[in-house]
């Protein structure tokens, strides 16, 4: 067990790190953020901050010396330079990060555990794309294998791809899934193998970005949760996982279709701060510090979380005047289109 008072290192400085650090502070831990961006919103609430690039081995080694355990809130942290962390404990295991960073690897991993992703094929050239479209059919989605998030690095392919100029990166082509709804499975696994699931949120994305999560789900999703949870539990066991793990699915006739895996706390779990007996952030901290896990049961009749995105005008006093609302703002200075600025959780008690 890592006792309260010790320092947790967090790779990445965004809102997930900020909310992790706030949960860690409640349990008496210090946090040290490592991020390349000087304006990291997580660093604002932490005692320690190393602002350095991902390939700065000396900075990574210095950061590691200050931390009793290291976790990550950003899944595109490059893996090779992490050797500079030396003997430090990194949780969730780096293998989970490696698998989730590559859409091809994560789909193969899910398949190896009995999961069903959309039909997919790796694409490294226009010839590969033509072959993939011929084999899988169109419409489909072409995605970068790495570094994509919030719908970035994705192109809809309507039929033939002749006019497309491919980016010089490994890609993956996937069938477009005609889904009835989207949902995610959120679990936490402790070092002793104990697994807890939060209630499943039904998620709505707009423009590839999560807009809203609702608990409980509609019946069309509820009937698909059991097999999705089984896959998530198998993934956690196979990776010897410790911490919060999120798997995203499409609910389609015939069963859940695996979309992707995030080896970290997740936007579709923000509702757990007020809506569950223990939040995803607190349970992640408990798991990586070797503490007993908290109860993940629902703490309200229902919860709805909506993201505050970009520079849309919001009436904060009106939101705060309604006692059902809880407002979270991440302290980001510049609102850009598509940027996650905060979220509002609404409880039905
Ligand atoms: P991703 O970054 O892969 O999670 O994609 C973001 C969002 O785009 C998903 O949550 C879906 O709403 C949509 N999307 C991604 N892949 C597919 C697919 N193969 N079929 C249908 N919709 C998709």
PDB file of N, CA and C in Angstrom, residues 11 36 53-55 60 74-83 85 94 97-98 101 146-147:
ATOM      1  N   UNK A  11       1.022  11.359 -15.694  1.00  0.00           N
ATOM      2  CA  UNK A  11       1.501  11.749 -17.017  1.00  0.00           C
ATOM      3  C   UNK A  11       0.318  12.331 -17.781  1.00  0.00           C
ATOM      4  N   UNK A  36       3.858  18.342 -21.333  1.00  0.00           N
ATOM      5  CA  UNK A  36       4.630  19.276 -22.154  1.00  0.00           C
ATOM      6  C   UNK A  36       4.030  20.679 -22.218  1.00  0.00           C
ATOM      7  N   UNK A  53       9.039  17.840 -22.394  1.00  0.00           N
ATOM      8  CA  UNK A  53       8.571  17.015 -23.513  1.00  0.00           C
ATOM      9  C   UNK A  53       8.568  15.529 -23.153  1.00  0.00           C
ATOM     10  N   UNK A  54       7.819  14.764 -23.947  1.00  0.00           N
ATOM     11  CA  UNK A  54       7.710  13.319 -23.681  1.00  0.00           C
ATOM     12  C   UNK A  54       9.029  12.587 -23.887  1.00  0.00           C
ATOM     13  N   UNK A  55       9.947  13.183 -24.669  1.00  0.00           N
ATOM     14  CA  UNK A  55      11.208  12.482 -24.940  1.00  0.00           C
ATOM     15  C   UNK A  55      12.362  13.021 -24.086  1.00  0.00           C
ATOM     16  N   UNK A  60      11.990  13.066 -17.154  1.00  0.00           N
ATOM     17  CA  UNK A  60      11.169  11.915 -16.744  1.00  0.00           C
ATOM     18  C   UNK A  60      11.790  11.225 -15.533  1.00  0.00           C
ATOM     19  N   UNK A  74      -3.616  10.432 -20.109  1.00  0.00           N
ATOM     20  CA  UNK A  74      -3.599  10.752 -21.540  1.00  0.00           C
ATOM     21  C   UNK A  74      -3.074   9.506 -22.235  1.00  0.00           C
ATOM     22  N   UNK A  75      -3.854   8.964 -23.179  1.00  0.00           N
ATOM     23  CA  UNK A  75      -3.426   7.655 -23.670  1.00  0.00           C
ATOM     24  C   UNK A  75      -2.456   7.724 -24.832  1.00  0.00           C
ATOM     25  N   UNK A  76      -2.121   8.934 -25.281  1.00  0.00           N
ATOM     26  CA  UNK A  76      -1.155   9.022 -26.364  1.00  0.00           C
ATOM     27  C   UNK A  76       0.246   9.386 -25.874  1.00  0.00           C
ATOM     28  N   UNK A  77       0.518   9.128 -24.611  1.00  0.00           N
ATOM     29  CA  UNK A  77       1.879   9.301 -24.087  1.00  0.00           C
ATOM     30  C   UNK A  77       2.772   8.303 -24.838  1.00  0.00           C
ATOM     31  N   UNK A  78       3.850   8.775 -25.503  1.00  0.00           N
ATOM     32  CA  UNK A  78       4.705   7.821 -26.206  1.00  0.00           C
ATOM     33  C   UNK A  78       5.365   6.842 -25.228  1.00  0.00           C
ATOM     34  N   UNK A  79       5.369   5.565 -25.603  1.00  0.00           N
ATOM     35  CA  UNK A  79       5.858   4.539 -24.674  1.00  0.00           C
ATOM     36  C   UNK A  79       7.388   4.436 -24.623  1.00  0.00           C
ATOM     37  N   UNK A  80       8.117   4.476 -25.772  1.00  0.00           N
ATOM     38  CA  UNK A  80       9.573   4.215 -25.693  1.00  0.00           C
ATOM     39  C   UNK A  80      10.315   5.065 -24.654  1.00  0.00           C
ATOM     40  N   UNK A  81      10.059   6.395 -24.555  1.00  0.00           N
ATOM     41  CA  UNK A  81      10.836   7.166 -23.571  1.00  0.00           C
ATOM     42  C   UNK A  81      10.514   6.831 -22.113  1.00  0.00           C
ATOM     43  N   UNK A  82       9.436   6.074 -21.877  1.00  0.00           N
ATOM     44  CA  UNK A  82       9.069   5.784 -20.489  1.00  0.00           C
ATOM     45  C   UNK A  82      10.075   4.861 -19.801  1.00  0.00           C
ATOM     46  N   UNK A  83      11.031   4.311 -20.565  1.00  0.00           N
ATOM     47  CA  UNK A  83      12.107   3.539 -19.911  1.00  0.00           C
ATOM     48  C   UNK A  83      12.850   4.427 -18.911  1.00  0.00           C
ATOM     49  N   UNK A  85      11.680   6.117 -16.726  1.00  0.00           N
ATOM     50  CA  UNK A  85      11.043   6.071 -15.405  1.00  0.00           C
ATOM     51  C   UNK A  85      11.681   5.002 -14.529  1.00  0.00           C
ATOM     52  N   UNK A  94       1.953  -0.610 -18.471  1.00  0.00           N
ATOM     53  CA  UNK A  94       2.253   0.051 -19.746  1.00  0.00           C
ATOM     54  C   UNK A  94       1.724  -0.760 -20.931  1.00  0.00           C
ATOM     55  N   UNK A  97      -1.495   0.581 -22.016  1.00  0.00           N
ATOM     56  CA  UNK A  97      -1.322   1.832 -22.771  1.00  0.00           C
ATOM     57  C   UNK A  97      -0.943   1.521 -24.212  1.00  0.00           C
ATOM     58  N   UNK A  98       0.015   0.600 -24.376  1.00  0.00           N
ATOM     59  CA  UNK A  98       0.462   0.231 -25.728  1.00  0.00           C
ATOM     60  C   UNK A  98      -0.682  -0.329 -26.562  1.00  0.00           C
ATOM     61  N   UNK A 101      -3.299   2.366 -27.517  1.00  0.00           N
ATOM     62  CA  UNK A 101      -2.808   3.452 -28.367  1.00  0.00           C
ATOM     63  C   UNK A 101      -2.960   3.161 -29.841  1.00  0.00           C
ATOM     64  N   UNK A 146      -3.087   5.671 -34.628  1.00  0.00           N
ATOM     65  CA  UNK A 146      -2.594   6.285 -33.393  1.00  0.00           C
ATOM     66  C   UNK A 146      -2.988   7.754 -33.316  1.00  0.00           C
ATOM     67  N   UNK A 147      -2.937   8.272 -32.099  1.00  0.00           N
ATOM     68  CA  UNK A 147      -3.053   9.708 -31.839  1.00  0.00           C
ATOM     69  C   UNK A 147      -4.404  10.317 -32.185  1.00  0.00           C
TER      70      UNK A 147
END
